Short mmCIF file of C-alpha atoms and ligand atoms in Angstrom, two decimals:
data_model
loop_
_atom_site.label_atom_id
_atom_site.label_comp_id
_atom_site.label_asym_id
_atom_site.label_seq_id
_atom_site.Cartn_x
_atom_site.Cartn_y
_atom_site.Cartn_z
CA MET A 1104 77.87 86.25 114.09
CA THR A 1105 77.58 88.47 111.06
CA ASP A 1106 80.30 88.35 108.47
CA VAL A 1107 80.70 92.12 108.21
CA ALA A 1108 82.85 92.09 105.11
CA ALA A 1109 80.26 89.96 103.30
CA ALA A 1110 77.43 92.24 104.43
CA SER A 1111 79.36 95.32 103.23
CA THR A 1112 79.91 93.79 99.82
CA ALA A 1113 76.27 92.75 99.62
CA TYR A 1114 75.04 96.28 100.36
CA GLN A 1115 77.58 97.97 98.11
CA ASN A 1116 76.49 95.81 95.20
CA ALA A 1117 72.80 96.14 96.01
CA LEU A 1118 73.10 99.93 96.10
CA LYS A 1119 74.85 99.94 92.73
CA VAL A 1120 71.95 98.02 91.26
CA ILE A 1121 69.33 100.29 92.85
CA GLU A 1122 71.25 103.42 91.85
CA SER A 1123 71.10 102.47 88.20
CA VAL A 1124 67.29 102.59 88.33
CA GLU A 1125 66.45 105.33 90.85
CA PRO A 1126 69.44 107.10 92.39
CA ARG A 1127 67.29 109.10 94.82
CA ILE A 1128 66.21 105.90 96.54
CA ALA A 1129 69.77 104.63 96.79
CA GLY A 1130 70.63 108.03 98.25
CA ALA A 1131 67.86 107.81 100.84
CA ILE A 1132 68.99 104.32 101.88
CA ARG A 1133 72.56 105.57 102.33
CA SER A 1134 71.56 108.64 104.26
CA GLU A 1135 69.19 106.69 106.51
CA LEU A 1136 72.19 104.67 107.69
CA THR A 1137 74.14 107.87 108.35
CA ASP A 1138 71.21 109.40 110.24
CA GLN A 1139 70.72 106.29 112.34
CA ARG A 1140 74.41 106.05 113.05
CA GLU A 1141 74.60 109.66 114.16
CA SER A 1142 71.50 110.04 116.30
CA LEU A 1143 70.82 109.03 119.84
CA LYS A 1144 67.76 106.88 119.18
CA LEU A 1145 65.59 106.55 122.25
CA ILE A 1146 62.31 105.73 120.50
CA ALA A 1147 60.98 102.86 122.58
CA SER A 1148 59.39 101.03 119.64
CA GLU A 1149 62.48 101.06 117.41
CA ASN A 1150 65.54 98.88 117.16
CA TYR A 1151 68.31 97.85 114.75
CA ALA A 1152 67.76 94.52 113.00
CA SER A 1153 70.83 92.47 112.15
CA PRO A 1154 72.30 92.48 108.63
CA ALA A 1155 71.13 88.85 108.30
CA VAL A 1156 67.53 89.91 109.02
CA LEU A 1157 67.77 92.92 106.71
CA LEU A 1158 69.29 90.95 103.85
CA THR A 1159 66.59 88.28 104.09
CA MET A 1160 63.92 90.83 103.19
CA GLY A 1161 65.20 91.78 99.76
CA ASN A 1162 64.74 88.88 97.36
CA TRP A 1163 62.42 86.91 95.08
CA LEU A 1164 60.45 85.33 97.92
CA SER A 1165 58.66 88.66 97.65
CA ASP A 1166 57.43 87.71 94.17
CA LYS A 1167 55.45 84.66 95.24
CA TYR A 1168 51.74 84.54 95.96
CA ALA A 1169 50.88 82.05 98.71
CA GLU A 1170 47.39 82.72 100.05
CA GLY A 1171 46.29 79.97 102.39
CA THR A 1172 48.17 78.08 105.06
CA ILE A 1173 51.25 75.85 105.16
CA GLY A 1174 50.69 72.94 102.76
CA HIS A 1175 47.22 74.24 101.83
CA ARG A 1176 47.67 77.11 99.39
CA PHE A 1177 45.41 78.62 96.78
CA TYR A 1178 48.39 78.90 94.40
CA ALA A 1179 50.71 76.33 92.87
CA GLY A 1180 54.43 76.19 93.52
CA CYS A 1181 54.49 77.29 97.16
CA GLN A 1182 56.96 74.70 98.45
CA ASN A 1183 59.60 77.28 99.40
CA VAL A 1184 57.07 79.55 101.07
CA ASP A 1185 55.87 76.51 103.00
CA THR A 1186 59.42 76.00 104.23
CA VAL A 1187 59.76 79.65 105.19
CA GLU A 1188 56.45 79.85 107.02
CA SER A 1189 57.02 76.50 108.78
CA VAL A 1190 60.42 77.55 110.07
CA ALA A 1191 59.10 80.93 111.26
CA ALA A 1192 56.15 79.28 113.04
CA GLU A 1193 58.33 76.54 114.53
CA HIS A 1194 60.80 79.07 115.94
CA ALA A 1195 57.96 81.20 117.30
CA ARG A 1196 56.28 78.23 118.98
CA GLU A 1197 59.49 77.00 120.56
CA LEU A 1198 60.83 80.39 121.56
CA PHE A 1199 57.61 81.48 123.24
CA GLY A 1200 56.36 78.06 124.32
CA ALA A 1201 53.16 78.62 122.35
CA GLU A 1202 50.81 75.87 121.21
CA TYR A 1203 50.29 77.57 117.86
CA ALA A 1204 51.99 80.37 115.90
CA TYR A 1205 50.80 82.24 112.81
CA ALA A 1206 53.52 84.17 111.00
CA GLN A 1207 51.52 85.88 108.24
CA PRO A 1208 50.43 89.25 109.70
CA HIS A 1209 52.23 92.14 108.00
CA SER A 1210 52.31 94.33 111.10
CA GLY A 1211 51.13 94.66 114.68
CA ILE A 1212 47.83 96.13 113.57
CA ASP A 1213 47.29 93.20 111.21
CA ALA A 1214 48.10 90.72 113.97
CA ASN A 1215 45.48 92.39 116.16
CA LEU A 1216 42.89 92.32 113.38
CA VAL A 1217 43.55 88.62 112.87
CA ALA A 1218 43.20 88.08 116.62
CA PHE A 1219 39.96 90.06 116.93
CA TRP A 1220 38.27 88.25 114.07
CA SER A 1221 39.60 84.90 115.23
CA ILE A 1222 38.09 85.46 118.64
CA LEU A 1223 34.81 86.58 117.05
CA ALA A 1224 34.87 83.51 114.80
CA HIS A 1225 35.56 81.16 117.69
CA ARG A 1226 33.21 82.70 120.22
CA ILE A 1227 30.34 84.06 118.10
CA GLU A 1228 30.33 82.53 114.65
CA GLY A 1229 31.04 78.94 115.76
CA PRO A 1230 28.13 78.73 118.22
CA GLU A 1231 25.85 80.49 115.70
CA LEU A 1232 26.68 77.94 112.99
CA ASP A 1233 26.08 75.14 115.49
CA ARG A 1234 22.71 76.62 116.33
CA ALA A 1235 21.78 76.75 112.67
CA GLY A 1236 23.09 73.19 112.19
CA VAL A 1237 25.54 74.13 109.41
CA LYS A 1238 29.33 73.95 109.12
CA ASN A 1239 29.94 76.84 106.77
CA MET A 1240 28.87 80.50 106.83
CA ASN A 1241 27.83 80.25 103.21
CA ASP A 1242 25.20 77.72 104.22
CA LEU A 1243 23.41 80.12 106.58
CA ASP A 1244 20.12 81.37 105.25
CA GLU A 1245 19.71 85.14 104.83
CA ASP A 1246 18.00 85.65 108.19
CA ALA A 1247 20.60 83.65 110.13
CA TRP A 1248 23.39 85.54 108.31
CA GLU A 1249 21.82 88.88 109.27
CA THR A 1250 21.58 87.72 112.88
CA LEU A 1251 25.25 86.71 112.87
CA ARG A 1252 26.39 90.01 111.30
CA LYS A 1253 24.44 91.91 113.93
CA LYS A 1254 25.99 89.83 116.72
CA PHE A 1255 29.50 90.64 115.52
CA GLY A 1256 28.68 94.31 115.93
CA GLU A 1257 27.34 93.89 119.46
CA GLN A 1258 30.51 92.63 121.12
CA ARG A 1259 32.46 94.36 123.87
CA MET A 1260 36.17 94.89 124.46
CA LEU A 1261 37.88 96.09 127.62
CA GLY A 1262 41.42 97.44 127.21
CA MET A 1263 43.90 99.80 128.76
CA SER A 1264 43.19 103.48 128.20
CA LEU A 1265 45.38 105.37 125.78
CA ASP A 1266 46.63 107.88 128.32
CA ALA A 1267 47.59 105.09 130.73
CA GLY A 1268 49.72 103.55 127.97
CA GLY A 1269 47.29 101.42 125.94
CA HIS A 1270 47.34 101.20 122.15
CA LEU A 1271 44.99 102.66 119.53
CA THR A 1272 44.06 99.17 118.36
CA HIS A 1273 42.67 98.32 121.79
CA GLY A 1274 39.29 99.79 120.99
CA PHE A 1275 39.81 103.47 120.27
CA ARG A 1276 37.52 105.37 117.99
CA PRO A 1277 40.01 106.43 115.31
CA ASN A 1278 40.96 102.75 114.87
CA ILE A 1279 38.75 100.06 113.37
CA SER A 1280 38.76 98.23 116.75
CA GLY A 1281 36.74 101.10 118.24
CA LYS A 1282 34.25 100.83 115.39
CA MET A 1283 33.99 97.03 115.59
CA PHE A 1284 33.55 96.82 119.34
CA HIS A 1285 31.73 98.58 122.12
CA GLN A 1286 34.77 99.63 124.09
CA ARG A 1287 35.55 100.51 127.65
CA SER A 1288 38.95 101.23 129.19
CA TYR A 1289 40.68 100.52 132.43
CA GLY A 1290 43.22 103.08 133.60
CA THR A 1291 45.83 103.15 136.31
CA ASP A 1292 45.64 104.15 139.95
CA PRO A 1293 45.53 107.99 140.17
CA GLN A 1294 48.12 108.03 142.96
CA SER A 1295 50.64 105.32 142.09
CA GLN A 1296 49.92 105.37 138.32
CA LEU A 1297 50.21 101.57 138.49
CA LEU A 1298 47.70 99.08 137.11
CA ASP A 1299 44.98 98.46 139.67
CA TYR A 1300 43.89 94.85 139.12
CA ASP A 1301 40.91 95.17 141.44
CA ALA A 1302 39.68 98.09 139.36
CA VAL A 1303 40.18 96.05 136.17
CA ALA A 1304 38.21 93.20 137.75
CA ALA A 1305 35.41 95.55 138.80
CA ALA A 1306 35.21 97.04 135.28
CA ALA A 1307 35.17 93.54 133.78
CA ARG A 1308 32.35 92.40 136.09
CA GLU A 1309 30.26 95.38 135.15
CA PHE A 1310 31.02 95.54 131.42
CA LYS A 1311 31.26 91.78 130.70
CA PRO A 1312 33.58 92.05 127.69
CA LEU A 1313 34.01 89.32 125.11
CA ILE A 1314 37.68 90.32 124.94
CA LEU A 1315 39.83 91.50 127.82
CA ILE A 1316 42.94 92.94 126.26
CA ALA A 1317 46.20 93.49 128.09
CA GLY A 1318 49.39 95.00 126.77
CA TYR A 1319 50.63 98.52 126.18
CA SER A 1320 52.82 100.89 124.25
CA ALA A 1321 53.72 103.35 126.97
CA TYR A 1322 53.28 101.74 130.39
CA PRO A 1323 56.71 101.46 132.05
CA ARG A 1324 55.87 98.42 134.20
CA ARG A 1325 55.39 94.66 133.99
CA VAL A 1326 51.92 93.16 134.01
CA ASP A 1327 50.67 90.18 136.02
CA PHE A 1328 49.07 88.16 133.26
CA ALA A 1329 48.01 85.33 135.58
CA ARG A 1330 45.86 87.87 137.42
CA MET A 1331 44.49 89.18 134.12
CA ARG A 1332 43.54 85.62 133.14
CA GLU A 1333 41.73 85.15 136.44
CA ILE A 1334 39.73 88.29 135.72
CA ALA A 1335 38.96 87.12 132.17
CA ASP A 1336 37.87 83.69 133.40
CA GLU A 1337 35.62 85.13 136.06
CA VAL A 1338 33.58 87.04 133.45
CA GLY A 1339 33.90 84.56 130.58
CA ALA A 1340 36.13 86.83 128.50
CA THR A 1341 38.88 85.79 126.12
CA LEU A 1342 42.22 87.11 127.34
CA MET A 1343 44.18 88.64 124.50
CA VAL A 1344 47.64 90.03 125.20
CA ASP A 1345 49.30 92.41 122.77
CA MET A 1346 53.01 92.11 123.56
CA ALA A 1347 54.08 94.21 120.56
CA HIS A 1348 56.38 96.32 122.70
CA PHE A 1349 57.89 93.80 125.07
CA ALA A 1350 58.10 90.59 123.01
CA GLY A 1351 61.90 90.81 123.17
CA LEU A 1352 61.77 90.69 126.95
CA VAL A 1353 59.52 87.63 126.80
CA ALA A 1354 61.74 85.94 124.18
CA GLY A 1355 64.84 86.77 126.23
CA LYS A 1356 63.28 85.27 129.39
CA VAL A 1357 63.36 88.52 131.31
CA PHE A 1358 59.60 88.22 131.78
CA THR A 1359 58.81 84.78 133.17
CA GLY A 1360 56.09 83.22 135.35
CA ASN A 1361 53.14 85.57 135.75
CA GLU A 1362 54.89 88.20 133.62
CA ASP A 1363 55.06 85.91 130.59
CA PRO A 1364 51.76 86.31 128.72
CA VAL A 1365 51.98 83.17 126.61
CA PRO A 1366 50.95 80.53 129.18
CA HIS A 1367 48.14 82.73 130.48
CA ALA A 1368 46.48 84.30 127.44
CA HIS A 1369 44.18 82.59 124.94
CA VAL A 1370 45.67 84.66 122.14
CA VAL A 1371 48.88 86.70 122.06
CA THR A 1372 49.82 89.15 119.32
CA THR A 1373 53.08 90.92 118.69
CA THR A 1374 55.13 92.95 116.29
CA THR A 1375 58.50 91.54 115.34
CA HIS A 1376 60.41 94.81 114.88
CA LYS A 1377 60.38 96.40 118.34
CA SER A 1378 62.26 94.85 121.27
CA LEU A 1379 62.27 91.53 119.37
CA ARG A 1380 64.69 93.15 116.86
CA GLY A 1381 63.35 91.51 113.72
CA PRO A 1382 61.84 92.77 110.47
CA ARG A 1383 58.71 94.93 110.42
CA GLY A 1384 55.90 92.45 110.87
CA GLY A 1385 53.51 90.68 113.19
CA LEU A 1386 52.82 87.30 114.75
CA VAL A 1387 49.83 85.70 116.43
CA LEU A 1388 50.35 83.01 119.07
CA ALA A 1389 47.37 81.00 120.24
CA SER A 1390 46.22 78.13 122.35
CA GLU A 1391 45.11 75.00 120.42
CA GLU A 1392 41.49 75.99 120.94
CA TYR A 1393 41.90 79.24 118.98
CA ALA A 1394 44.37 77.92 116.39
CA PRO A 1395 41.81 76.94 113.70
CA SER A 1396 40.25 80.39 113.70
CA VAL A 1397 43.64 82.16 113.76
CA ASP A 1398 44.59 80.10 110.70
CA ARG A 1399 41.78 81.80 108.83
CA GLY A 1400 43.61 85.14 109.02
CA CYS A 1401 43.70 84.77 105.25
CA PRO A 1402 41.09 85.28 103.80
CA MET A 1403 39.50 86.85 106.89
CA VAL A 1404 41.59 90.02 106.95
CA LEU A 1405 44.79 89.19 105.05
CA GLY A 1406 45.57 88.50 101.41
CA GLY A 1407 48.83 86.97 100.27
CA PRO A 1408 51.49 86.73 102.97
CA LEU A 1409 54.77 88.62 102.52
CA SER A 1410 56.99 85.57 102.14
CA ASN A 1411 60.21 87.57 102.22
CA MET A 1412 59.14 89.12 105.52
CA MET A 1413 58.14 85.75 106.99
CA ALA A 1414 61.63 84.57 106.04
CA ALA A 1415 63.17 87.52 107.86
CA LYS A 1416 60.96 86.79 110.89
CA ALA A 1417 62.32 83.23 110.88
CA VAL A 1418 65.89 84.55 110.87
CA ALA A 1419 65.16 87.05 113.66
CA LEU A 1420 63.45 84.36 115.75
CA ALA A 1421 66.46 82.09 115.24
CA GLU A 1422 68.63 84.92 116.59
CA ALA A 1423 66.27 85.44 119.52
CA ARG A 1424 66.76 81.82 120.60
CA THR A 1425 70.43 82.40 121.38
CA GLU A 1426 72.11 83.03 124.72
CA GLU A 1427 73.40 86.26 123.20
CA PHE A 1428 69.82 87.50 122.78
CA ARG A 1429 68.99 86.66 126.39
CA THR A 1430 71.95 88.71 127.52
CA TYR A 1431 70.74 91.53 125.27
CA ALA A 1432 67.18 91.39 126.65
CA GLN A 1433 68.43 91.49 130.25
CA ALA A 1434 70.64 94.46 129.36
CA VAL A 1435 67.60 96.26 127.85
CA ALA A 1436 65.81 95.99 131.21
CA ASP A 1437 68.92 96.78 133.31
CA ASN A 1438 69.67 99.82 131.16
CA ALA A 1439 66.11 101.11 131.54
CA LYS A 1440 66.59 100.98 135.32
CA THR A 1441 69.85 102.90 135.07
CA LEU A 1442 68.20 105.45 132.80
CA ALA A 1443 65.26 105.86 135.19
CA ASP A 1444 67.59 106.21 138.18
CA GLY A 1445 69.60 108.78 136.24
CA PHE A 1446 66.44 110.89 135.90
CA LEU A 1447 65.24 110.38 139.45
CA LYS A 1448 68.55 111.45 141.00
CA ARG A 1449 68.47 114.58 138.83
CA GLY A 1450 64.97 115.43 140.01
CA THR A 1451 62.96 114.51 136.88
CA LYS A 1452 59.50 113.13 137.45
CA LEU A 1453 58.73 109.72 135.95
CA VAL A 1454 55.31 108.21 135.39
CA THR A 1455 54.90 105.42 138.01
CA GLY A 1456 58.13 106.65 139.61
CA GLY A 1457 60.36 104.31 137.62
CA THR A 1458 60.43 101.34 135.29
CA ASP A 1459 60.75 97.59 135.28
CA ASN A 1460 60.58 97.05 131.54
CA HIS A 1461 62.27 98.84 128.61
CA ILE A 1462 60.29 102.09 128.80
CA VAL A 1463 60.89 105.26 130.79
CA LEU A 1464 58.08 107.80 130.61
CA LEU A 1465 59.11 111.33 131.60
CA ASP A 1466 56.57 113.77 132.91
CA VAL A 1467 57.97 117.08 131.64
CA SER A 1468 55.33 119.37 133.11
CA ALA A 1469 57.63 120.43 135.97
CA TYR A 1470 60.00 121.88 133.33
CA GLY A 1471 57.12 124.11 132.20
CA LEU A 1472 57.05 122.31 128.85
CA THR A 1473 54.62 120.24 126.85
CA GLY A 1474 55.71 116.87 125.51
CA ARG A 1475 55.78 118.40 122.06
CA GLN A 1476 58.20 121.14 123.11
CA ALA A 1477 60.39 118.67 124.96
CA GLU A 1478 60.42 116.31 121.95
CA SER A 1479 61.45 119.07 119.53
CA ALA A 1480 64.09 120.54 121.87
CA LEU A 1481 65.59 117.07 122.30
CA LEU A 1482 65.57 116.54 118.55
CA GLU A 1483 67.36 119.85 118.05
CA ALA A 1484 70.07 118.48 120.34
CA GLY A 1485 70.22 115.19 118.35
CA ILE A 1486 68.17 113.05 120.74
CA VAL A 1487 65.32 111.24 119.00
CA THR A 1488 62.28 110.48 121.20
CA ASN A 1489 58.54 110.79 120.94
CA ARG A 1490 56.07 112.76 122.97
CA ASN A 1491 53.46 110.74 124.80
CA SER A 1492 50.44 111.34 127.00
CA VAL A 1493 50.76 110.81 130.72
CA PRO A 1494 47.77 109.52 132.74
CA SER A 1495 44.96 112.14 132.76
CA ASP A 1496 47.12 114.36 130.60
CA PRO A 1497 46.00 118.02 130.82
CA ASN A 1498 47.56 118.72 127.40
CA GLY A 1499 45.69 115.99 125.50
CA ALA A 1500 47.06 113.49 123.00
CA TRP A 1501 48.59 116.03 120.56
CA TYR A 1502 50.72 118.30 122.77
CA THR A 1503 50.92 115.90 125.74
CA SER A 1504 52.94 116.28 128.96
CA GLY A 1505 55.26 113.34 128.53
CA VAL A 1506 58.21 112.04 126.59
CA ARG A 1507 58.65 108.31 126.11
CA LEU A 1508 62.13 106.83 126.04
CA GLY A 1509 63.20 103.24 125.45
CA THR A 1510 66.42 101.30 125.70
CA PRO A 1511 66.16 98.54 123.02
CA ALA A 1512 67.88 100.42 120.18
CA LEU A 1513 70.86 101.89 122.02
CA THR A 1514 71.36 98.63 123.93
CA SER A 1515 71.71 96.94 120.52
CA ARG A 1516 74.58 99.35 119.83
CA GLY A 1517 76.29 98.29 123.04
CA PHE A 1518 75.29 101.13 125.38
CA GLY A 1519 75.56 100.09 129.03
CA ALA A 1520 75.11 101.64 132.46
CA ASP A 1521 77.66 104.47 132.05
CA GLU A 1522 76.21 105.55 128.74
CA PHE A 1523 72.59 105.44 129.92
CA ASP A 1524 73.38 107.50 132.98
CA ARG A 1525 75.03 109.99 130.65
CA VAL A 1526 71.95 109.93 128.39
CA ALA A 1527 69.80 110.93 131.39
CA GLU A 1528 72.23 113.77 132.11
CA LEU A 1529 72.04 115.01 128.50
CA VAL A 1530 68.25 114.85 128.39
CA VAL A 1531 68.03 116.77 131.67
CA ASP A 1532 70.53 119.32 130.32
CA VAL A 1533 68.26 119.93 127.30
CA LEU A 1534 64.98 120.04 129.23
CA SER A 1535 66.28 122.36 131.93
CA ASN A 1536 67.58 124.76 129.28
CA THR A 1537 64.40 124.83 127.20
CA THR A 1538 61.59 127.37 127.53
CA PRO A 1539 58.25 127.56 125.71
CA GLY A 1540 58.30 129.58 122.49
CA LEU A 1541 55.89 132.50 122.21
CA THR A 1542 52.75 132.42 120.12
CA ALA A 1543 51.80 135.10 117.57
CA LYS A 1544 50.09 136.90 120.44
CA GLY A 1545 53.33 136.96 122.43
CA VAL A 1546 52.32 134.48 125.14
CA PRO A 1547 54.03 131.13 125.91
CA GLY A 1548 52.51 128.49 123.63
CA LYS A 1549 52.36 124.70 123.60
CA ALA A 1550 54.08 124.00 120.31
CA LYS A 1551 57.32 125.91 119.85
CA HIS A 1552 60.38 125.75 122.07
CA VAL A 1553 63.50 127.82 122.65
CA LEU A 1554 66.68 125.95 123.50
CA ALA A 1555 69.36 128.08 125.18
CA ASP A 1556 72.51 128.87 123.16
CA GLY A 1557 75.28 126.33 123.28
CA VAL A 1558 73.22 123.43 124.65
CA SER A 1559 72.67 121.72 121.32
CA ASP A 1560 76.39 121.84 120.52
CA ARG A 1561 77.50 120.41 123.83
CA VAL A 1562 74.86 117.65 123.80
CA HIS A 1563 75.69 116.76 120.20
CA ALA A 1564 79.38 116.53 121.11
CA ALA A 1565 78.75 114.31 124.13
CA SER A 1566 76.41 112.03 122.14
CA ALA A 1567 78.84 111.79 119.24
CA GLU A 1568 81.50 110.52 121.61
CA MET A 1569 79.24 107.72 122.90
CA LEU A 1570 77.89 106.89 119.42
CA GLU A 1571 81.37 106.61 117.96
CA ALA A 1572 82.48 104.38 120.81
CA ASN A 1573 79.45 102.12 120.16
CA PRO A 1574 79.13 102.04 116.38
CA LEU A 1575 76.00 100.88 114.59
CA TYR A 1576 76.74 97.96 112.25
CA PRO A 1577 80.46 98.22 112.99
CA GLY A 1578 82.59 97.66 109.94
CA LEU A 1579 79.67 97.96 107.55
CA GLU A 1580 80.77 100.32 104.78
CA LEU A 1581 78.61 101.46 101.90
C1 PLP B 1762 53.38 99.15 117.91
C2 PLP B 1762 52.17 98.52 118.44
C3 PLP B 1762 51.18 98.00 117.58
C4 PLP B 1762 51.17 98.25 116.10
O1 PLP B 1762 52.22 97.76 115.37
P1 PLP B 1762 52.39 98.17 113.83
O2 PLP B 1762 53.38 97.16 113.33
O3 PLP B 1762 52.88 99.57 113.81
O4 PLP B 1762 51.08 98.03 113.16
C5 PLP B 1762 50.11 97.33 118.14
N1 PLP B 1762 50.01 97.19 119.47
C6 PLP B 1762 50.92 97.69 120.32
C7 PLP B 1762 50.74 97.50 121.79
C8 PLP B 1762 52.02 98.38 119.84
O5 PLP B 1762 52.90 98.91 120.70
#
């Protein structure tokens, strides 16, 4: 339990100190709290970390260089960082039941980069060194080194397509993963919009990827990771699961058995700041077999770890081990169901027809709107969301036809079934009173929106009532 009075004093004093150096930054920190307190945050990837997690980030652990691994650093004086990283890794291993945990990645993207290169090191570099009869890359002669470099560039990755809910780091061209790997995607069934495992298996048989990657940012359903592992095994692929979005539901034991990626995947990556409710950061979990190559994250793709952030991860993971967190995680999933039902009974179309995780993906095309127009109309009414593609989106990745909503943040504030049903009502009120704005040529466009008079005021008033009844950081005063 947070000692609210102590946290208030800590922040008041911290802000005084910051103010004396750069008042604009102290001002931005204050007004971010006000904005977060006053908006209906439905962004599926966001949450509210506890004061204990937040306070752990701001201190002198940040000043220490500690390249290397626990007990094996390239700098002197790392005993406290060793403690921090050991506790974070220990909590991560125990919480997720993982054989190995690596707490250094600074973000989800970093965790994925560590995972990709670890898999390449284990699967490609290791056998190549064996073939050359050397232990170390530096001992390869120039020809063997050229052969190895070329092999790295020839590898294949199969991941979920962006418009079905996959992530940019799963092999898409604007991201380095799409430049490192030959990539192919699996989508969802055109009718049900659900993952079609037989289609994934067929794609895997044909494409023979080195890495089969599962996980998503915008797919509102659970995944059968045991089935994904079977597919990976059949074609000799490494199964990597990116649970960045739903790690909180795994930690909170909402996803168990085949829905828990950790016992099934060779390597699992995650962020720590989404449903897991920790600091911004990443983690890699791995089976023993992959652990030695994951440990080479630094110097492979990382420099010095952010020791203050690893400390905050350790605190967040300690929180996630509690019964209270399990109750929270179950509420996140229950609330998503209520939210989805609230839309369905009001006639709003949902991708896959519902949810069984923390995400609800609205298809707003029936309102005659693009995702971009819906997103900006909702924002005008004080509801913060993000637009998102729907499968085979006719409006592409910029304008889109969808709006993604998530329950982790508002559930942290204490929103329950009544509030989430009301949220659906408010969102529907906004969308059904929004029309496309006209372009310079006087025709309906894809970017601008027009929200009918009075809607913003009444939605703001209804939200304010719920937000005040469920305060963010109750008692925390700046
Ligand atoms: C959010 C997300 C990431 C990236 O996390 P960052 O911390 O923003 O780098 C990676 N993969 C998935 C599936 C995500 O949802």
